[in-house]
Amino acid sequence: MEFTRKNRQLLSRIATNDRHGENSPYFDGWKAYDSNPFHPIHNPDGVIQMGLAENPLCFDLIEKWIRENPDASICTAEGLNKFKDIAIYQDYHGLREFREAVAKFMGRVGGNRVTFDPNRIVMSGGATGANETAIFCLADPGDAFLVPSPYYAGFARDLRWRTGVEIVPVHCRSSNNFRITRAALEEAYEKAQRSNINIKGIIITNPSNPLGTVLDKETLRSLVSFVTDKKIHLVSDEIYAATVFSSPRFISVAEVMQDMDCNRDLIHIVYSLSKDMGFPGFRVGIVYSFNDGVTNCARKMSSFGLVSSQTQFLLASMLSDDEFVGNFLRESSKRLAKRHHVFTKGLEEVGISTIKSNAGLFFWMDMRPLLKEQTTKAETELWRVIINKVKLNVSPGSSFNCSEPGWFRVCFANMDDKTVEVALDRIREFVLQGKEENNHEADKSQARAQPWRKQNLRLSFSSSRLYDESLMSPHMISPHSPIPHSPLVRART
Amino acid sequence: MVAMSKIATGNGHGENSPYFDGWKAYETNPFHPTERPEGVIQMGLAENQLCFNLIKNWLTKHPEASLCTPQGVNKFKETALFQDYHGMPEFRQAVAKFMGKVRGDRVKFDPDRIVMSGGATGAHEMVAFCLADPGEAFLVPTPYYPGFDRDLKWRTGVELVPVNCESCNNFKITRSALEAAYVKVQEANLRVKGLLITNPSNPLGTVLDRDTLKSMVRFINDKNIHLIGDEIYAATVFMEPEFVSISEIIEEEDVECNRDLIHIVYSLSKDMGFPGFRVGIVYSYNDSVVSCARKMSSFGLVSSQTQHLIASMLSDDEFVDNFITKSKELLFNRHKYFTWSLSQVGIGCLKGNAGLFIWMDLRKLLKEETFAAEMELWRVITNEVKLNVSPGSSFHCQEPGWFRVCFANMDDYTMKVALLRIRTFMLKNNEAMVPLKLCRPSSLKLSLSRSLSRRMDDFMSPGIMSPHSPLPQSPLVRART
């Protein structure tokens, strides 16, 4: 207590508040994984990580390219003559070739229906930095942004923490596949106005995290016209653009703008190579704005999080190799599609449904039939069971601010094929065991039947038997904050 | 048009201040030994370009330091995926060890207190966000690095209050100056949260002595405010007196200090010459600050590719020891030659022993002791002498007539051209100041430049020196096309 009080006097409010998000009830969920991580040989009973949206499926292609292109590095014999120039290059405009390569890549990812201007490419510290920079440019402390839910848990920190800006969720519902309707937007906007909350913009994530779906043209047009009408900004986080693995295709807000009457000064895109290429460690965030004032301002702010010139140089080379990029994008989609199919089929076989998705590195799993009751508390209970009994670290919907309990985000790309099998086996076992126990309790379950329940599945394990009482409340999943003994770190020692 | 934020539409980024456009003269006409021998020589950029041969040599012998060599590519995937904001343990250990070596191993740094940031730029902003609320203030002794106005104030809303230092006592930071500034802030109903010092100093090129450091530590303890030591030039101390870090001072027996108030900002941009790699470090003795800064580092982590390279390079003890020694030697030689050449034409500098620049005294050349006169002289230096140097007022110096001149960002030939131009200028225009024996120019290897035209009317107002904002046609960019 004394320590905290002293801290409050010594440190800033930002340093002593909770808006970094890691004290929210979800963080400790990682503990079970970190203290008992799965390994096929060394720890086959460990917890499998399915809470990290990573894309490691195509590194063989990348490594091959690296070997064939030694001049992409400033450390190889072929590239060493560039070392000095690159090491001293700190111009916040960024290397021209880097900007050109990224602009070209973004264009290709959008099916070449849009050309991106390299002079609008502004760097940032990953998508984390890009989202924060966008908010710093567009809103003052106390202002708010509408964010359709469910949304990425990290937004609470990225959009709000140091900026002082608020998030007003626009709750979307499963009844219409979590579609973002004009009516919902209007309602949220009006409500905010009535409460004297100054809405400065909307942030959308397309493709969606956690849903794994893309926005259709109609929804995008509706969003663009909404912001134009209300004179507020639209920030489109498109970091999963290249993870679309089946139709419908990805449509960028940039494409939709082209044949619409709209105010271009309101439209901004956040991009990154963390998901599409699988390079979260390289911290390549991009702010792409159609507003000159924002571009200029964001560029000045990029000093706080420029991309390492060493990394700019490497990626400039890699992404300007048209053949490699074409092949990479095709293979990546193929492999993601395959992995997605294996999982969703496996789940279907045991009666678990997921939202129909065609993008992202995860699927949105419907576990509502297994909830004791339609509450967040029940969802958390079920989550504890999944972690402790089924030994899978998945992410509960409430950590994405989903208004309906019972949904879980499950990442499928961040593991090898063998581990996929193990994970599916565990799920099968868990569900089948549940069915067995169900048969003994048929009467009880009939009495509590809900109209939306398709299968007669029910979580029958008494949670008090199952979860570790010493496990603290589940905590928010922050991608950057694995606990010190995380195997990510261990792998290196 | 729909409004952007106040932060976006204000001038807090510092680039609209009357000093920014000074770079234009350089940008539109940059010196090149063969292509543009009469262009403007860049002496406003504090870069350390002297030791790249050593580094390249090391890289040739250590291909495993790169993720892109056959020897290193097996680490590519795990490194590319590594986004843990704790940073790679080897990276933190190597940086902690390097920081210790730079301080002669008189103090040890704990790798678990090493927190990453987007360069020193990001480190400063992060520290301000952790320690102060909008409207609260940091004291900063003058003259100070112009970028502080952006880094510490812009997005944080924190204030900077100058602590005036004077040339009459070599810009020493006195206790009375600190007290005076502190009182002034209080009278304005603002709250002082900390004191920010740069040691070695930019722009002075000097180090703080032990007594001054102790006095400052006592001051901040008395007032219960933070002390932030920007030590990014630590390894550029090339001669006596020795560099003393605040990390050493707090260990001294006669110093009582609440360690929760002590924080160091570090970077590899100046000491190693790697500004492009964006390696900023926040090192705090306050656990809460370490924890908070680490969470904030998500906004500006060091690229894992770069962490991997640096971890390898800086854990090579032999290389590091040799690099530090050699770097000092080259800086010493360059500094000596430079200051000697200037003294030959009657120009004096503050006696400095560190940094990548000298603090040149041109007060005697001023028409009058005003900043307007300083600006005039600066325009002449830019347009006539064709050197881009930085006027003292851009560093908030309280006395007109001082200029910061960088000497480590060019090769020997360019340096000689620059010195020759200064000499020519002094002989032509300020003969009275030049020591008699040199009035007649000796035989010159290089031909004198043609008569310098005065083009003051097409010169715009000088602009702030922002290291990151060279204009789009900067030769830095051009070099790559």
GROMACS .gro file of C-alpha atoms in nm, chain A residues 51-369:
model
  319
   51GLY     CA    1  -0.348  -1.804  -2.805
   52LEU     CA    2  -0.073  -1.653  -3.019
   53ALA     CA    3  -0.165  -1.533  -3.367
   54GLU     CA    4   0.161  -1.611  -3.544
   55ASN     CA    5   0.227  -1.720  -3.901
   56PRO     CA    6   0.530  -1.949  -3.918
   57LEU     CA    7   0.412  -2.164  -4.207
   58CYS     CA    8   0.628  -2.029  -4.486
   59PHE     CA    9   0.973  -1.987  -4.339
   60ASP     CA   10   1.115  -2.252  -4.568
   61LEU     CA   11   1.040  -2.022  -4.861
   62ILE     CA   12   1.190  -1.725  -4.685
   63GLU     CA   13   1.505  -1.908  -4.582
   64LYS     CA   14   1.553  -2.028  -4.936
   65TRP     CA   15   1.527  -1.673  -5.062
   66ILE     CA   16   1.771  -1.551  -4.799
   67ARG     CA   17   2.029  -1.806  -4.908
   68GLU     CA   18   1.985  -1.708  -5.271
   69ASN     CA   19   2.006  -1.335  -5.207
   70PRO     CA   20   2.308  -1.257  -4.989
   71ASP     CA   21   2.311  -0.897  -5.107
   72ALA     CA   22   1.993  -0.835  -4.911
   73SER     CA   23   2.202  -0.832  -4.597
   74ILE     CA   24   2.452  -0.566  -4.493
   75CYS     CA   25   2.657  -0.827  -4.310
   76THR     CA   26   2.738  -1.070  -4.588
   77ALA     CA   27   3.043  -1.041  -4.809
   78GLU     CA   28   2.811  -0.928  -5.089
   79GLY     CA   29   2.639  -0.662  -4.884
   80LEU     CA   30   2.910  -0.537  -4.648
   81ASN     CA   31   2.994  -0.237  -4.864
   82LYS     CA   32   2.648  -0.103  -4.779
   83PHE     CA   33   2.689  -0.147  -4.404
   84LYS     CA   34   2.808   0.202  -4.321
   85ASP     CA   35   2.553   0.389  -4.529
   86ILE     CA   36   2.272   0.185  -4.381
   87ALA     CA   37   2.396   0.197  -4.021
   88ILE     CA   38   2.404   0.579  -4.031
   89TYR     CA   39   2.076   0.617  -4.220
   90GLN     CA   40   1.822   0.761  -3.976
   91ASP     CA   41   1.607   0.969  -4.209
   92TYR     CA   42   1.248   0.934  -4.092
   93HIS     CA   43   1.124   0.929  -4.448
   94GLY     CA   44   1.263   0.577  -4.463
   95LEU     CA   45   1.473   0.420  -4.739
   96ARG     CA   46   1.309   0.490  -5.071
   97GLU     CA   47   1.344   0.130  -5.187
   98PHE     CA   48   1.183   0.015  -4.864
   99ARG     CA   49   0.882   0.237  -4.914
  100GLU     CA   50   0.850   0.137  -5.275
  101ALA     CA   51   0.872  -0.232  -5.193
  102VAL     CA   52   0.615  -0.207  -4.914
  103ALA     CA   53   0.378  -0.002  -5.133
  104LYS     CA   54   0.407  -0.262  -5.407
  105PHE     CA   55   0.349  -0.545  -5.160
  106MET     CA   56   0.039  -0.379  -5.019
  107GLY     CA   57  -0.089  -0.339  -5.371
  108ARG     CA   58  -0.036  -0.704  -5.454
  109VAL     CA   59  -0.197  -0.817  -5.134
  110GLY     CA   60  -0.503  -0.622  -5.244
  111GLY     CA   61  -0.505  -0.803  -5.574
  112ASN     CA   62  -0.344  -0.509  -5.755
  113ARG     CA   63  -0.673  -0.324  -5.762
  114VAL     CA   64  -0.511  -0.032  -5.583
  115THR     CA   65  -0.175   0.137  -5.624
  116PHE     CA   66  -0.023   0.259  -5.301
  117ASP     CA   67   0.194   0.570  -5.305
  118PRO     CA   68   0.541   0.514  -5.152
  119ASN     CA   69   0.539   0.875  -5.032
  120ARG     CA   70   0.248   0.800  -4.806
  121ILE     CA   71   0.424   0.507  -4.642
  122VAL     CA   72   0.517   0.611  -4.287
  123MET     CA   73   0.701   0.379  -4.047
  124SER     CA   74   0.607   0.295  -3.692
  125GLY     CA   75   0.700   0.054  -3.414
  126GLY     CA   76   0.496  -0.239  -3.542
  127ALA     CA   77   0.120  -0.222  -3.578
  128THR     CA   78   0.122  -0.147  -3.204
  129GLY     CA   79   0.304   0.178  -3.272
  130ALA     CA   80   0.103   0.248  -3.587
  131ASN     CA   81  -0.231   0.235  -3.410
  132GLU     CA   82  -0.106   0.457  -3.130
  133THR     CA   83   0.042   0.706  -3.375
  134ALA     CA   84  -0.283   0.725  -3.570
  135ILE     CA   85  -0.474   0.806  -3.252
  136PHE     CA   86  -0.219   1.067  -3.145
  137CYS     CA   87  -0.268   1.237  -3.481
  138LEU     CA   88  -0.644   1.222  -3.489
  139ALA     CA   89  -0.778   1.261  -3.136
  140ASP     CA   90  -0.725   1.457  -2.816
  141PRO     CA   91  -0.732   1.312  -2.463
  142GLY     CA   92  -1.092   1.246  -2.369
  143ASP     CA   93  -1.204   1.198  -2.729
  144ALA     CA   94  -1.327   0.853  -2.831
  145PHE     CA   95  -1.311   0.604  -3.114
  146LEU     CA   96  -1.587   0.360  -3.205
  147VAL     CA   97  -1.457   0.004  -3.229
  148PRO     CA   98  -1.677  -0.282  -3.351
  149SER     CA   99  -1.653  -0.576  -3.113
  150PRO     CA  100  -1.523  -0.837  -3.079
  151TYR     CA  101  -1.187  -0.663  -3.125
  152TYR     CA  102  -0.817  -0.727  -3.065
  153ALA     CA  103  -0.742  -0.713  -2.692
  154GLY     CA  104  -0.431  -0.499  -2.745
  155PHE     CA  105  -0.642  -0.204  -2.866
  156ALA     CA  106  -0.716  -0.118  -2.505
  157ARG     CA  107  -0.349  -0.035  -2.461
  158ASP     CA  108  -0.255   0.081  -2.812
  159LEU     CA  109  -0.544   0.324  -2.860
  160ARG     CA  110  -0.593   0.444  -2.503
  161TRP     CA  111  -0.298   0.413  -2.270
  162ARG     CA  112  -0.067   0.702  -2.345
  163THR     CA  113  -0.309   0.891  -2.565
  164GLY     CA  114  -0.586   0.933  -2.311
  165VAL     CA  115  -0.841   0.852  -2.580
  166GLU     CA  116  -1.140   0.626  -2.505
  167ILE     CA  117  -1.288   0.326  -2.684
  168VAL     CA  118  -1.663   0.302  -2.737
  169PRO     CA  119  -1.743  -0.053  -2.849
  170VAL     CA  120  -2.002  -0.115  -3.119
  171HIS     CA  121  -2.130  -0.454  -3.017
  172CYS     CA  122  -2.186  -0.694  -3.304
  173ARG     CA  123  -2.384  -1.013  -3.263
  174SER     CA  124  -2.362  -1.369  -3.380
  175SER     CA  125  -2.724  -1.358  -3.495
  176ASN     CA  126  -2.606  -1.184  -3.811
  177ASN     CA  127  -2.251  -1.320  -3.807
  178PHE     CA  128  -2.113  -1.019  -3.622
  179ARG     CA  129  -2.182  -0.794  -3.918
  180ILE     CA  130  -2.116  -0.424  -3.867
  181THR     CA  131  -2.447  -0.264  -3.951
  182ARG     CA  132  -2.515   0.100  -4.021
  183ALA     CA  133  -2.786   0.087  -3.760
  184ALA     CA  134  -2.544  -0.034  -3.493
  185LEU     CA  135  -2.299   0.241  -3.583
  186GLU     CA  136  -2.567   0.508  -3.575
  187GLU     CA  137  -2.693   0.384  -3.244
  188ALA     CA  138  -2.350   0.381  -3.085
  189TYR     CA  139  -2.272   0.723  -3.227
  190GLU     CA  140  -2.597   0.880  -3.105
  191LYS     CA  141  -2.559   0.726  -2.763
  192ALA     CA  142  -2.209   0.868  -2.734
  193GLN     CA  143  -2.328   1.211  -2.843
  194ARG     CA  144  -2.598   1.206  -2.577
  195SER     CA  145  -2.337   1.125  -2.314
  196ASN     CA  146  -2.122   1.413  -2.436
  197ILE     CA  147  -1.855   1.179  -2.563
  198ASN     CA  148  -1.675   1.328  -2.861
  199ILE     CA  149  -1.639   1.055  -3.123
  200LYS     CA  150  -1.341   1.129  -3.346
  201GLY     CA  151  -1.343   0.816  -3.557
  202ILE     CA  152  -1.391   0.446  -3.606
  203ILE     CA  153  -1.130   0.173  -3.608
  204ILE     CA  154  -1.207  -0.142  -3.802
  205THR     CA  155  -0.993  -0.451  -3.842
  206ASN     CA  156  -1.025  -0.604  -4.183
  207PRO     CA  157  -0.972  -0.901  -4.207
  208SER     CA  158  -1.108  -0.927  -3.856
  209ASN     CA  159  -0.921  -1.033  -3.549
  210PRO     CA  160  -1.068  -1.242  -3.385
  211LEU     CA  161  -1.338  -1.343  -3.632
  212GLY     CA  162  -1.114  -1.434  -3.929
  213THR     CA  163  -1.367  -1.286  -4.172
  214VAL     CA  164  -1.339  -1.010  -4.433
  215LEU     CA  165  -1.568  -0.712  -4.475
  216ASP     CA  166  -1.775  -0.710  -4.791
  217LYS     CA  167  -1.790  -0.418  -5.028
  218GLU     CA  168  -2.128  -0.307  -4.903
  219THR     CA  169  -2.017  -0.287  -4.542
  220LEU     CA  170  -1.703  -0.100  -4.641
  221ARG     CA  171  -1.897   0.149  -4.849
  222SER     CA  172  -2.139   0.193  -4.565
  223LEU     CA  173  -1.851   0.266  -4.328
  224VAL     CA  174  -1.693   0.517  -4.564
  225SER     CA  175  -2.019   0.700  -4.615
  226PHE     CA  176  -2.092   0.692  -4.243
  227VAL     CA  177  -1.764   0.863  -4.155
  228THR     CA  178  -1.805   1.110  -4.439
  229ASP     CA  179  -2.151   1.203  -4.312
  230LYS     CA  180  -2.042   1.238  -3.953
  231LYS     CA  181  -1.709   1.400  -4.046
  232ILE     CA  182  -1.510   1.154  -3.840
  233HIS     CA  183  -1.207   0.943  -3.925
  234LEU     CA  184  -1.187   0.583  -4.042
  235VAL     CA  185  -0.879   0.384  -3.949
  236SER     CA  186  -0.864   0.047  -4.118
  237ASP     CA  187  -0.628  -0.203  -3.959
  238GLU     CA  188  -0.547  -0.433  -4.250
  239ILE     CA  189  -0.257  -0.630  -4.101
  240TYR     CA  190  -0.416  -0.967  -4.185
  241ALA     CA  191  -0.478  -0.876  -4.549
  242ALA     CA  192  -0.254  -1.147  -4.695
  243THR     CA  193  -0.389  -1.419  -4.466
  244VAL     CA  194  -0.706  -1.447  -4.672
  245PHE     CA  195  -0.695  -1.805  -4.793
  246SER     CA  196  -1.027  -1.854  -4.968
  247SER     CA  197  -1.307  -1.646  -5.111
  248PRO     CA  198  -1.445  -1.393  -5.068
  249ARG     CA  199  -1.133  -1.194  -5.154
  250PHE     CA  200  -0.984  -0.919  -4.944
  251ILE     CA  201  -1.110  -0.569  -5.025
  252SER     CA  202  -0.911  -0.279  -4.885
  253VAL     CA  203  -1.081   0.042  -4.787
  254ALA     CA  204  -0.846   0.199  -5.041
  255GLU     CA  205  -1.021   0.007  -5.316
  256VAL     CA  206  -1.367   0.105  -5.207
  257MET     CA  207  -1.272   0.472  -5.191
  258GLN     CA  208  -1.180   0.474  -5.555
  259ASP     CA  209  -1.532   0.474  -5.686
  260MET     CA  210  -1.709   0.658  -5.410
  261ASP     CA  211  -1.786   1.010  -5.316
  262CYS     CA  212  -1.605   1.048  -4.990
  263ASN     CA  213  -1.372   1.271  -4.798
  264ARG     CA  214  -1.031   1.112  -4.849
  265ASP     CA  215  -0.883   1.314  -4.565
  266LEU     CA  216  -1.073   1.089  -4.330
  267ILE     CA  217  -0.928   0.758  -4.444
  268HIS     CA  218  -0.619   0.593  -4.293
  269ILE     CA  219  -0.477   0.245  -4.310
  270VAL     CA  220  -0.261   0.062  -4.057
  271TYR     CA  221  -0.042  -0.211  -4.195
  272SER     CA  222   0.236  -0.440  -4.075
  273LEU     CA  223   0.443  -0.739  -4.181
  274SER     CA  224   0.395  -0.924  -3.853
  275LYS     CA  225   0.106  -1.139  -3.965
  276ASP     CA  226   0.125  -1.146  -4.344
  277MET     CA  227   0.496  -1.230  -4.357
  278GLY     CA  228   0.539  -1.379  -4.009
  279PHE     CA  229   0.791  -1.117  -3.898
  280PRO     CA  230   0.660  -0.978  -3.567
  281GLY     CA  231   1.015  -0.951  -3.434
  282PHE     CA  232   1.116  -0.708  -3.708
  283ARG     CA  233   0.870  -0.441  -3.590
  284VAL     CA  234   0.757  -0.325  -3.930
  285GLY     CA  235   0.454  -0.107  -3.877
  286ILE     CA  236   0.309   0.122  -4.142
  287VAL     CA  237   0.075   0.418  -4.122
  288TYR     CA  238  -0.075   0.495  -4.461
  289SER     CA  239  -0.298   0.800  -4.466
  290PHE     CA  240  -0.480   0.972  -4.752
  291ASN     CA  241  -0.460   1.291  -4.548
  292ASP     CA  242  -0.143   1.495  -4.611
  293GLY     CA  243  -0.152   1.657  -4.269
  294VAL     CA  244  -0.172   1.319  -4.099
  295THR     CA  245   0.104   1.176  -4.318
  296ASN     CA  246   0.333   1.464  -4.223
  297CYS     CA  247   0.251   1.445  -3.858
  298ALA     CA  248   0.280   1.067  -3.840
  299ARG     CA  249   0.614   1.088  -4.017
  300LYS     CA  250   0.750   1.324  -3.754
  301MET     CA  251   0.616   1.094  -3.485
  302SER     CA  252   0.779   0.796  -3.650
  303SER     CA  253   1.106   0.912  -3.491
  304PHE     CA  254   0.978   0.740  -3.180
  305GLY     CA  255   0.957   0.405  -3.356
  306LEU     CA  256   1.142   0.388  -3.688
  307VAL     CA  257   1.209   0.054  -3.849
  308SER     CA  258   1.575  -0.049  -3.807
  309SER     CA  259   1.757   0.050  -4.125
  310GLN     CA  260   1.911  -0.298  -4.131
  311THR     CA  261   1.561  -0.443  -4.150
  312GLN     CA  262   1.440  -0.182  -4.401
  313PHE     CA  263   1.727  -0.283  -4.625
  314LEU     CA  264   1.651  -0.655  -4.604
  315LEU     CA  265   1.280  -0.612  -4.668
  316ALA     CA  266   1.332  -0.363  -4.950
  317SER     CA  267   1.520  -0.636  -5.128
  318MET     CA  268   1.285  -0.920  -5.039
  319LEU     CA  269   0.960  -0.749  -5.119
  320SER     CA  270   1.075  -0.607  -5.448
  321ASP     CA  271   1.140  -0.958  -5.576
  322ASP     CA  272   0.816  -1.000  -5.769
  323GLU     CA  273   0.857  -1.369  -5.831
  324PHE     CA  274   0.928  -1.447  -5.470
  325VAL     CA  275   0.638  -1.237  -5.347
  326GLY     CA  276   0.394  -1.395  -5.589
  327ASN     CA  277   0.501  -1.742  -5.490
  328PHE     CA  278   0.501  -1.659  -5.120
  329LEU     CA  279   0.151  -1.517  -5.122
  330ARG     CA  280   0.017  -1.816  -5.311
  331GLU     CA  281   0.185  -2.074  -5.089
  332SER     CA  282   0.093  -1.892  -4.772
  333SER     CA  283  -0.274  -1.890  -4.866
  334LYS     CA  284  -0.260  -2.256  -4.961
  335ARG     CA  285  -0.100  -2.365  -4.637
  336LEU     CA  286  -0.331  -2.153  -4.425
  337ALA     CA  287  -0.632  -2.293  -4.609
  338LYS     CA  288  -0.515  -2.646  -4.551
  339ARG     CA  289  -0.447  -2.592  -4.184
  340HIS     CA  290  -0.778  -2.416  -4.137
  341HIS     CA  291  -0.959  -2.700  -4.309
  342VAL     CA  292  -0.795  -2.970  -4.098
  343PHE     CA  293  -0.902  -2.794  -3.785
  344THR     CA  294  -1.253  -2.694  -3.872
  345LYS     CA  295  -1.326  -3.039  -4.011
  346GLY     CA  296  -1.189  -3.198  -3.695
  347LEU     CA  297  -1.408  -2.976  -3.484
  348GLU     CA  298  -1.715  -3.037  -3.696
  349GLU     CA  299  -1.674  -3.408  -3.645
  350VAL     CA  300  -1.727  -3.363  -3.275
  351GLY     CA  301  -2.000  -3.108  -3.313
  352ILE     CA  302  -1.815  -2.790  -3.244
  353SER     CA  303  -1.892  -2.512  -3.484
  354THR     CA  304  -1.692  -2.207  -3.575
  355ILE     CA  305  -1.782  -1.887  -3.751
  356LYS     CA  306  -1.741  -1.938  -4.123
  357SER     CA  307  -1.408  -1.772  -4.189
  358ASN     CA  308  -1.166  -1.733  -4.476
  359ALA     CA  309  -0.880  -1.531  -4.328
  360GLY     CA  310  -0.664  -1.473  -4.025
  361LEU     CA  311  -0.449  -1.711  -3.826
  362PHE     CA  312  -0.730  -1.831  -3.600
  363PHE     CA  313  -1.092  -1.928  -3.591
  364TRP     CA  314  -1.376  -1.810  -3.373
  365MET     CA  315  -1.505  -2.115  -3.194
  366ASP     CA  316  -1.860  -2.146  -3.065
  367MET     CA  317  -1.858  -2.307  -2.723
  368ARG     CA  318  -2.188  -2.160  -2.612
  369PRO     CA  319  -2.352  -2.505  -2.593
   0.00000   0.00000   0.00000
